PDB file of C-alpha atoms in Angstrom:
ATOM      1  CA  UNK I  26     -58.925  25.554  11.645  1.00  0.00           C
ATOM      2  CA  UNK I  27     -56.286  25.834   8.917  1.00  0.00           C
ATOM      3  CA  UNK I  28     -52.754  24.566   9.684  1.00  0.00           C
ATOM      4  CA  UNK I  29     -49.998  27.107   9.513  1.00  0.00           C
ATOM      5  CA  UNK I  30     -47.295  26.505   6.877  1.00  0.00           C
ATOM      6  CA  UNK I  31     -43.841  25.282   7.986  1.00  0.00           C
ATOM      7  CA  UNK I  32     -41.630  28.033   9.267  1.00  0.00           C
ATOM      8  CA  UNK I  33     -38.882  29.391   7.070  1.00  0.00           C
ATOM      9  CA  UNK I  34     -36.437  28.365   9.804  1.00  0.00           C
ATOM     10  CA  UNK I  35     -37.523  24.716   9.446  1.00  0.00           C
ATOM     11  CA  UNK I  36     -37.165  24.879   5.658  1.00  0.00           C
ATOM     12  CA  UNK I  37     -33.657  26.298   5.989  1.00  0.00           C
ATOM     13  CA  UNK I  38     -32.570  23.532   8.388  1.00  0.00           C
ATOM     14  CA  UNK I  39     -33.934  20.876   6.052  1.00  0.00           C
ATOM     15  CA  UNK I  40     -32.101  22.443   3.130  1.00  0.00           C
ATOM     16  CA  UNK I  41     -28.831  22.438   5.071  1.00  0.00           C
ATOM     17  CA  UNK I  42     -29.256  18.807   6.161  1.00  0.00           C
ATOM     18  CA  UNK I  43     -30.125  17.480   2.704  1.00  0.00           C
ATOM     19  CA  UNK I  44     -26.473  17.200   1.464  1.00  0.00           C
ATOM     20  CA  UNK I  45     -25.539  15.245   4.624  1.00  0.00           C
ATOM     21  CA  UNK I  46     -28.466  12.867   4.129  1.00  0.00           C
ATOM     22  CA  UNK I  47     -27.456  12.246   0.516  1.00  0.00           C
ATOM     23  CA  UNK I  48     -23.818  11.689   1.544  1.00  0.00           C
ATOM     24  CA  UNK I  49     -24.918   9.118   4.138  1.00  0.00           C
ATOM     25  CA  UNK I  50     -26.849   7.212   1.464  1.00  0.00           C
ATOM     26  CA  UNK I  51     -24.002   7.303  -1.070  1.00  0.00           C
ATOM     27  CA  UNK I  52     -21.021   6.419   1.172  1.00  0.00           C
ATOM     28  CA  UNK I  53     -21.709   2.646   1.436  1.00  0.00           C
ATOM     29  CA  UNK I  54     -21.435   2.234  -2.323  1.00  0.00           C
ATOM     30  CA  UNK I  55     -18.291   4.388  -2.477  1.00  0.00           C
ATOM     31  CA  UNK I  56     -16.463   2.221   0.074  1.00  0.00           C
ATOM     32  CA  UNK I  57     -16.572  -0.814  -2.212  1.00  0.00           C
ATOM     33  CA  UNK I  58     -16.345   0.790  -5.606  1.00  0.00           C
ATOM     34  CA  UNK I  59     -14.898  -1.434  -8.364  1.00  0.00           C
ATOM     35  CA  UNK I  60     -11.504  -0.734  -9.869  1.00  0.00           C
ATOM     36  CA  UNK I  61     -10.506  -1.092 -13.484  1.00  0.00           C
ATOM     37  CA  UNK I  62      -7.202  -2.842 -14.201  1.00  0.00           C
ATOM     38  CA  UNK I  63      -6.116  -1.725 -17.681  1.00  0.00           C
ATOM     39  CA  UNK I  64      -2.530  -2.931 -17.295  1.00  0.00           C
ATOM     40  CA  UNK I  65       0.544  -2.964 -15.077  1.00  0.00           C
ATOM     41  CA  UNK I  66       3.252  -0.519 -14.134  1.00  0.00           C
ATOM     42  CA  UNK I  67       5.856  -0.197 -16.881  1.00  0.00           C
ATOM     43  CA  UNK I  68       8.835  -1.383 -14.829  1.00  0.00           C
ATOM     44  CA  UNK I  69      11.388  -3.870 -16.102  1.00  0.00           C
ATOM     45  CA  UNK I  70       9.976  -6.605 -13.821  1.00  0.00           C
ATOM     46  CA  UNK I  71       6.296  -5.976 -14.603  1.00  0.00           C
ATOM     47  CA  UNK I  72       4.168  -7.891 -17.070  1.00  0.00           C
ATOM     48  CA  UNK I  73       2.280  -5.874 -19.663  1.00  0.00           C
ATOM     49  CA  UNK I  74      -1.121  -7.042 -18.422  1.00  0.00           C
ATOM     50  CA  UNK I  75      -2.179  -8.758 -15.182  1.00  0.00           C
ATOM     51  CA  UNK I  76      -3.000 -12.449 -15.377  1.00  0.00           C
ATOM     52  CA  UNK I  77      -3.230 -15.452 -13.017  1.00  0.00           C
ATOM     53  CA  UNK I  78       0.062 -16.715 -11.565  1.00  0.00           C
ATOM     54  CA  UNK I  79      -0.818 -19.763  -9.443  1.00  0.00           C
ATOM     55  CA  UNK I  80       2.857 -20.750  -9.130  1.00  0.00           C
ATOM     56  CA  UNK I  81       4.076 -17.573  -7.401  1.00  0.00           C
ATOM     57  CA  UNK I  82       6.545 -18.724  -4.714  1.00  0.00           C
ATOM     58  CA  UNK I  83       5.995 -15.497  -2.740  1.00  0.00           C
ATOM     59  CA  UNK I  84       3.561 -12.564  -2.856  1.00  0.00           C
ATOM     60  CA  UNK I  85       0.882 -15.255  -2.832  1.00  0.00           C
ATOM     61  CA  UNK I  86      -1.941 -12.774  -2.334  1.00  0.00           C
ATOM     62  CA  UNK I  87      -1.589 -11.886  -6.028  1.00  0.00           C
ATOM     63  CA  UNK I  88      -1.900 -15.349  -7.583  1.00  0.00           C
ATOM     64  CA  UNK I  89      -5.360 -14.740  -9.069  1.00  0.00           C
ATOM     65  CA  UNK I  90      -4.407 -11.539 -10.873  1.00  0.00           C
ATOM     66  CA  UNK I  91      -0.751 -10.585 -10.955  1.00  0.00           C
ATOM     67  CA  UNK I  92       1.604  -8.165 -12.673  1.00  0.00           C
ATOM     68  CA  UNK I  93       4.670 -10.196 -11.661  1.00  0.00           C
ATOM     69  CA  UNK I  94       6.103 -13.594 -12.571  1.00  0.00           C
ATOM     70  CA  UNK I  95       7.333 -16.373 -10.255  1.00  0.00           C
ATOM     71  CA  UNK I  96      10.929 -15.515 -11.141  1.00  0.00           C
ATOM     72  CA  UNK I  97      10.526 -11.919  -9.984  1.00  0.00           C
ATOM     73  CA  UNK I  98       9.187 -12.905  -6.563  1.00  0.00           C
ATOM     74  CA  UNK I  99      11.600 -15.736  -5.760  1.00  0.00           C
ATOM     75  CA  UNK I 100      13.824 -13.313  -3.809  1.00  0.00           C
ATOM     76  CA  UNK I 101      11.086 -12.979  -1.172  1.00  0.00           C
ATOM     77  CA  UNK I 102      10.902 -16.703  -0.367  1.00  0.00           C
ATOM     78  CA  UNK I 103      13.781 -16.886   2.097  1.00  0.00           C
ATOM     79  CA  UNK I 104      14.427 -14.791   5.185  1.00  0.00           C
ATOM     80  CA  UNK I 105      16.382 -12.767   6.086  1.00  0.00           C
ATOM     81  CA  UNK I 106      16.390 -10.937   2.768  1.00  0.00           C
ATOM     82  CA  UNK I 107      19.713  -9.325   1.959  1.00  0.00           C
ATOM     83  CA  UNK I 108      19.131  -7.835  -1.486  1.00  0.00           C
ATOM     84  CA  UNK I 109      16.153  -6.785  -3.613  1.00  0.00           C
ATOM     85  CA  UNK I 110      17.425  -5.376  -6.879  1.00  0.00           C
ATOM     86  CA  UNK I 111      18.921  -2.820  -6.828  1.00  0.00           C
ATOM     87  CA  UNK I 112      18.940  -2.233  -3.045  1.00  0.00           C
ATOM     88  CA  UNK I 113      20.747  -4.235  -0.358  1.00  0.00           C
ATOM     89  CA  UNK I 114      18.488  -4.342   2.697  1.00  0.00           C
ATOM     90  CA  UNK I 115      21.171  -5.422   5.174  1.00  0.00           C
ATOM     91  CA  UNK I 116      23.584  -2.477   5.179  1.00  0.00           C
ATOM     92  CA  UNK I 117      22.837  -2.013   8.883  1.00  0.00           C
ATOM     93  CA  UNK I 118      22.317  -5.697   9.604  1.00  0.00           C
ATOM     94  CA  UNK I 119      19.401  -7.983   8.866  1.00  0.00           C
ATOM     95  CA  UNK I 120      15.929  -6.583   9.382  1.00  0.00           C
ATOM     96  CA  UNK I 121      13.775  -8.174  12.062  1.00  0.00           C
ATOM     97  CA  UNK I 122      11.096 -10.565  10.835  1.00  0.00           C
ATOM     98  CA  UNK I 123       8.247  -8.124  11.556  1.00  0.00           C
ATOM     99  CA  UNK I 124      10.037  -5.207   9.910  1.00  0.00           C
ATOM    100  CA  UNK I 125      11.031  -7.282   6.897  1.00  0.00           C
ATOM    101  CA  UNK I 126       7.401  -8.354   6.541  1.00  0.00           C
ATOM    102  CA  UNK I 127       6.294  -4.774   5.897  1.00  0.00           C
ATOM    103  CA  UNK I 128       9.036  -4.206   3.324  1.00  0.00           C
ATOM    104  CA  UNK I 129       7.972  -7.410   1.567  1.00  0.00           C
ATOM    105  CA  UNK I 130       4.333  -6.333   1.491  1.00  0.00           C
ATOM    106  CA  UNK I 131       5.272  -3.013  -0.089  1.00  0.00           C
ATOM    107  CA  UNK I 132       7.566  -4.677  -2.637  1.00  0.00           C
ATOM    108  CA  UNK I 133       4.916  -7.266  -3.525  1.00  0.00           C
ATOM    109  CA  UNK I 134       2.349  -4.508  -4.056  1.00  0.00           C
ATOM    110  CA  UNK I 135       4.777  -2.576  -6.259  1.00  0.00           C
ATOM    111  CA  UNK I 136       5.761  -5.580  -8.359  1.00  0.00           C
ATOM    112  CA  UNK I 137       2.586  -7.660  -8.445  1.00  0.00           C
ATOM    113  CA  UNK I 138      -0.552  -5.641  -7.731  1.00  0.00           C
ATOM    114  CA  UNK I 139      -2.813  -4.850 -10.718  1.00  0.00           C
ATOM    115  CA  UNK I 140      -4.051  -1.850  -8.739  1.00  0.00           C
ATOM    116  CA  UNK I 141      -0.653  -0.146  -8.697  1.00  0.00           C
ATOM    117  CA  UNK I 142      -0.972   1.293 -12.204  1.00  0.00           C
ATOM    118  CA  UNK I 143      -3.553   3.756 -10.877  1.00  0.00           C
ATOM    119  CA  UNK I 144      -0.703   5.575  -9.149  1.00  0.00           C
ATOM    120  CA  UNK I 145       1.945   5.362 -11.864  1.00  0.00           C
ATOM    121  CA  UNK I 146       4.363   8.293 -11.886  1.00  0.00           C
ATOM    122  CA  UNK I 147       3.342  10.625 -14.751  1.00  0.00           C
ATOM    123  CA  UNK I 148       6.932  10.985 -15.984  1.00  0.00           C
ATOM    124  CA  UNK I 149       8.220   7.531 -15.008  1.00  0.00           C
ATOM    125  CA  UNK I 150       5.375   5.009 -15.514  1.00  0.00           C
ATOM    126  CA  UNK I 151       7.368   2.170 -13.987  1.00  0.00           C
ATOM    127  CA  UNK I 152       7.360   3.917 -10.593  1.00  0.00           C
ATOM    128  CA  UNK I 153       4.680   4.622  -7.998  1.00  0.00           C
ATOM    129  CA  UNK I 154       3.594   8.173  -7.187  1.00  0.00           C
ATOM    130  CA  UNK I 155       1.466   9.254  -4.198  1.00  0.00           C
ATOM    131  CA  UNK I 156      -0.106   5.845  -3.617  1.00  0.00           C
ATOM    132  CA  UNK I 157      -2.648   6.451  -0.799  1.00  0.00           C
ATOM    133  CA  UNK I 158      -1.362   4.105   1.909  1.00  0.00           C
ATOM    134  CA  UNK I 159      -3.535   3.641   4.986  1.00  0.00           C
ATOM    135  CA  UNK I 160      -2.089   5.573   7.909  1.00  0.00           C
ATOM    136  CA  UNK I 161      -2.780   2.502  10.055  1.00  0.00           C
ATOM    137  CA  UNK I 162      -0.453   0.509   7.784  1.00  0.00           C
ATOM    138  CA  UNK I 163       2.220   3.223   8.014  1.00  0.00           C
ATOM    139  CA  UNK I 164       1.994   3.238  11.810  1.00  0.00           C
ATOM    140  CA  UNK I 165       2.283  -0.546  11.884  1.00  0.00           C
ATOM    141  CA  UNK I 166       5.330  -0.358   9.614  1.00  0.00           C
ATOM    142  CA  UNK I 167       6.955   2.228  11.877  1.00  0.00           C
ATOM    143  CA  UNK I 168       6.323   0.316  15.109  1.00  0.00           C
ATOM    144  CA  UNK I 169       7.440  -3.004  13.588  1.00  0.00           C
ATOM    145  CA  UNK I 170      10.751  -1.460  12.474  1.00  0.00           C
ATOM    146  CA  UNK I 171      11.250   0.885  15.448  1.00  0.00           C
ATOM    147  CA  UNK I 172      14.263  -0.997  16.850  1.00  0.00           C
ATOM    148  CA  UNK I 173      15.741  -1.945  13.454  1.00  0.00           C
ATOM    149  CA  UNK I 174      18.587   0.094  11.993  1.00  0.00           C
ATOM    150  CA  UNK I 175      18.897   2.198   8.852  1.00  0.00           C
ATOM    151  CA  UNK I 176      21.481   4.709   7.686  1.00  0.00           C
ATOM    152  CA  UNK I 177      19.298   6.680   5.237  1.00  0.00           C
ATOM    153  CA  UNK I 178      15.850   8.280   5.434  1.00  0.00           C
ATOM    154  CA  UNK I 179      15.088   7.882   1.746  1.00  0.00           C
ATOM    155  CA  UNK I 180      15.848   4.353   0.510  1.00  0.00           C
ATOM    156  CA  UNK I 181      15.658   5.492  -3.110  1.00  0.00           C
ATOM    157  CA  UNK I 182      17.929   8.540  -3.265  1.00  0.00           C
ATOM    158  CA  UNK I 183      20.034   8.871  -0.100  1.00  0.00           C
ATOM    159  CA  UNK I 184      22.520   6.023  -0.581  1.00  0.00           C
ATOM    160  CA  UNK I 185      26.099   6.348  -1.737  1.00  0.00           C
ATOM    161  CA  UNK I 186      26.812   4.088  -4.715  1.00  0.00           C
ATOM    162  CA  UNK I 187      29.827   2.279  -6.140  1.00  0.00           C
ATOM    163  CA  UNK I 188      30.452  -1.017  -7.920  1.00  0.00           C
ATOM    164  CA  UNK I 189      29.382  -2.852  -4.737  1.00  0.00           C
ATOM    165  CA  UNK I 190      25.949  -1.228  -4.844  1.00  0.00           C
ATOM    166  CA  UNK I 191      24.290   1.008  -2.273  1.00  0.00           C
ATOM    167  CA  UNK I 192      26.433   2.043   0.697  1.00  0.00           C
ATOM    168  CA  UNK I 193      25.693   3.920   3.908  1.00  0.00           C
ATOM    169  CA  UNK I 194      26.666   7.615   3.780  1.00  0.00           C
ATOM    170  CA  UNK I 195      26.647   7.796   7.584  1.00  0.00           C
ATOM    171  CA  UNK I 196      26.114   5.801  10.781  1.00  0.00           C
ATOM    172  CA  UNK I 197      23.237   3.399  11.335  1.00  0.00           C
ATOM    173  CA  UNK I 198      20.328   4.730  13.385  1.00  0.00           C
ATOM    174  CA  UNK I 199      17.182   3.102  14.801  1.00  0.00           C
ATOM    175  CA  UNK I 200      14.082   3.671  12.679  1.00  0.00           C
ATOM    176  CA  UNK I 201      12.393   5.334  15.670  1.00  0.00           C
ATOM    177  CA  UNK I 202      15.100   8.019  15.594  1.00  0.00           C
ATOM    178  CA  UNK I 203      15.349   8.303  11.813  1.00  0.00           C
ATOM    179  CA  UNK I 204      11.577   8.837  11.421  1.00  0.00           C
ATOM    180  CA  UNK I 205       9.191  10.769  13.662  1.00  0.00           C
ATOM    181  CA  UNK I 206       6.258   8.403  13.186  1.00  0.00           C
ATOM    182  CA  UNK I 207       4.474   6.251  10.622  1.00  0.00           C
ATOM    183  CA  UNK I 208       3.428   9.242   8.539  1.00  0.00           C
ATOM    184  CA  UNK I 209       7.007  10.489   8.285  1.00  0.00           C
ATOM    185  CA  UNK I 210       8.230   7.009   7.334  1.00  0.00           C
ATOM    186  CA  UNK I 211       5.697   6.541   4.520  1.00  0.00           C
ATOM    187  CA  UNK I 212       6.207  10.067   3.200  1.00  0.00           C
ATOM    188  CA  UNK I 213       9.982   9.628   3.059  1.00  0.00           C
ATOM    189  CA  UNK I 214      11.282   6.077   2.712  1.00  0.00           C
ATOM    190  CA  UNK I 215      10.333   5.571  -0.968  1.00  0.00           C
ATOM    191  CA  UNK I 216      10.535   9.180  -2.105  1.00  0.00           C
ATOM    192  CA  UNK I 217       7.174  10.330  -3.513  1.00  0.00           C
ATOM    193  CA  UNK I 218       5.805   6.804  -3.944  1.00  0.00           C
ATOM    194  CA  UNK I 219       3.463   6.903  -0.943  1.00  0.00           C
ATOM    195  CA  UNK I 220       0.980   9.322   0.565  1.00  0.00           C
ATOM    196  CA  UNK I 221      -0.326   8.317   4.027  1.00  0.00           C
ATOM    197  CA  UNK I 222      -4.064   8.964   4.338  1.00  0.00           C
ATOM    198  CA  UNK I 223      -6.905   8.170   6.734  1.00  0.00           C
ATOM    199  CA  UNK I 224      -9.677   7.857   4.149  1.00  0.00           C
ATOM    200  CA  UNK I 225     -11.883   4.799   3.664  1.00  0.00           C
ATOM    201  CA  UNK I 226     -10.406   3.964   0.241  1.00  0.00           C
ATOM    202  CA  UNK I 227      -6.767   3.821   1.346  1.00  0.00           C
ATOM    203  CA  UNK I 228      -4.450   0.971   0.358  1.00  0.00           C
ATOM    204  CA  UNK I 229      -2.959  -1.551   2.774  1.00  0.00           C
ATOM    205  CA  UNK I 230      -0.446  -3.536   0.682  1.00  0.00           C
ATOM    206  CA  UNK I 231      -1.325  -7.213   0.564  1.00  0.00           C
ATOM    207  CA  UNK I 232      -4.807  -6.786   2.022  1.00  0.00           C
ATOM    208  CA  UNK I 233      -6.168  -5.213  -1.162  1.00  0.00           C
ATOM    209  CA  UNK I 234      -5.597  -8.499  -2.994  1.00  0.00           C
ATOM    210  CA  UNK I 235      -6.494 -10.909  -0.205  1.00  0.00           C
ATOM    211  CA  UNK I 236      -9.476 -13.204  -0.676  1.00  0.00           C
ATOM    212  CA  UNK I 237     -10.415 -11.794  -4.071  1.00  0.00           C
ATOM    213  CA  UNK I 238     -13.091 -14.418  -4.580  1.00  0.00           C
ATOM    214  CA  UNK I 239     -16.742 -13.844  -5.452  1.00  0.00           C
ATOM    215  CA  UNK I 240     -17.289 -11.941  -2.226  1.00  0.00           C
ATOM    216  CA  UNK I 241     -14.660  -9.337  -3.102  1.00  0.00           C
ATOM    217  CA  UNK I 242     -14.724  -9.098  -6.877  1.00  0.00           C
ATOM    218  CA  UNK I 243     -17.146  -8.675  -9.735  1.00  0.00           C
ATOM    219  CA  UNK I 244     -17.791 -11.246 -12.461  1.00  0.00           C
ATOM    220  CA  UNK I 245     -15.338  -9.524 -14.793  1.00  0.00           C
ATOM    221  CA  UNK I 246     -12.545  -9.761 -12.224  1.00  0.00           C
ATOM    222  CA  UNK I 247     -12.556  -6.159 -11.064  1.00  0.00           C
ATOM    223  CA  UNK I 248     -11.491  -6.033  -7.429  1.00  0.00           C
ATOM    224  CA  UNK I 249     -13.477  -4.002  -4.920  1.00  0.00           C
ATOM    225  CA  UNK I 250     -11.996  -1.683  -2.328  1.00  0.00           C
ATOM    226  CA  UNK I 251     -11.817  -3.016   1.219  1.00  0.00           C
ATOM    227  CA  UNK I 252     -12.969  -0.601   3.889  1.00  0.00           C
ATOM    228  CA  UNK I 253     -10.422   1.003   6.136  1.00  0.00           C
ATOM    229  CA  UNK I 254     -12.098  -0.547   9.202  1.00  0.00           C
ATOM    230  CA  UNK I 255     -11.643  -4.105   7.917  1.00  0.00           C
ATOM    231  CA  UNK I 256      -8.040  -3.371   6.972  1.00  0.00           C
ATOM    232  CA  UNK I 257      -7.339  -2.056  10.456  1.00  0.00           C
ATOM    233  CA  UNK I 258      -8.570  -5.296  12.010  1.00  0.00           C
ATOM    234  CA  UNK I 259      -6.205  -7.229   9.736  1.00  0.00           C
ATOM    235  CA  UNK I 260      -3.318  -4.928  10.726  1.00  0.00           C
ATOM    236  CA  UNK I 261      -3.583  -5.487  14.493  1.00  0.00           C
ATOM    237  CA  UNK I 262      -0.932  -8.208  14.385  1.00  0.00           C
ATOM    238  CA  UNK I 263       0.895  -6.489  11.524  1.00  0.00           C
ATOM    239  CA  UNK I 264       3.633  -9.056  11.091  1.00  0.00           C
ATOM    240  CA  UNK I 265       3.515  -9.134   7.316  1.00  0.00           C
ATOM    241  CA  UNK I 266       3.058 -12.894   7.323  1.00  0.00           C
ATOM    242  CA  UNK I 267       1.438 -14.662   4.413  1.00  0.00           C
ATOM    243  CA  UNK I 268       4.152 -13.759   1.939  1.00  0.00           C
TER     244      UNK I 268
END
């Protein structure tokens, strides 16, 4: 007795499922795709090309491949931090240790990370633009700074300025009142520098350069993406320590 051919309904289901099957097979390789590092951001404190900096006094996660020099990171050695050129951080009092830790991680990424050039501002190549920060990192930043005080939403553009530097244009307010949540904080605090996302290839400042040994990098020094799941586990404590 001859077998009947597969039904057209079965063929249609298989055709619809094929893209999902292919996506499932491809995703593991996408999560750890290598990154090219052709240079550094074009800021006044950036080197032209990344290179080892074993003597970094701070931002130590970037010693193996760094866009910053020891001199440029010395400001992050002591705590509390009062001033990171050109912004004074203490206009509403010193930041708490946990809150300061997140600011340091962001500053170290901006100044030292060889990955940062991928998100250079098209018109101002020394600045970041829409860097895809992990939403988990943004939420940790928000919760760590919730009780700290700030007088501006945007730490780049909202200050008043005179010969003494940046000044508060209004009263100091807790972060938890100034920002709705972690997404709002990341979308606002550095202008257009950050874009909070929930994708696997998001950036968690500091973690993207941590342990860049043979397990995390290729022979030519190209660093692989860490998965969002592993970054989340590292963010549970979220104190920003290690800098």
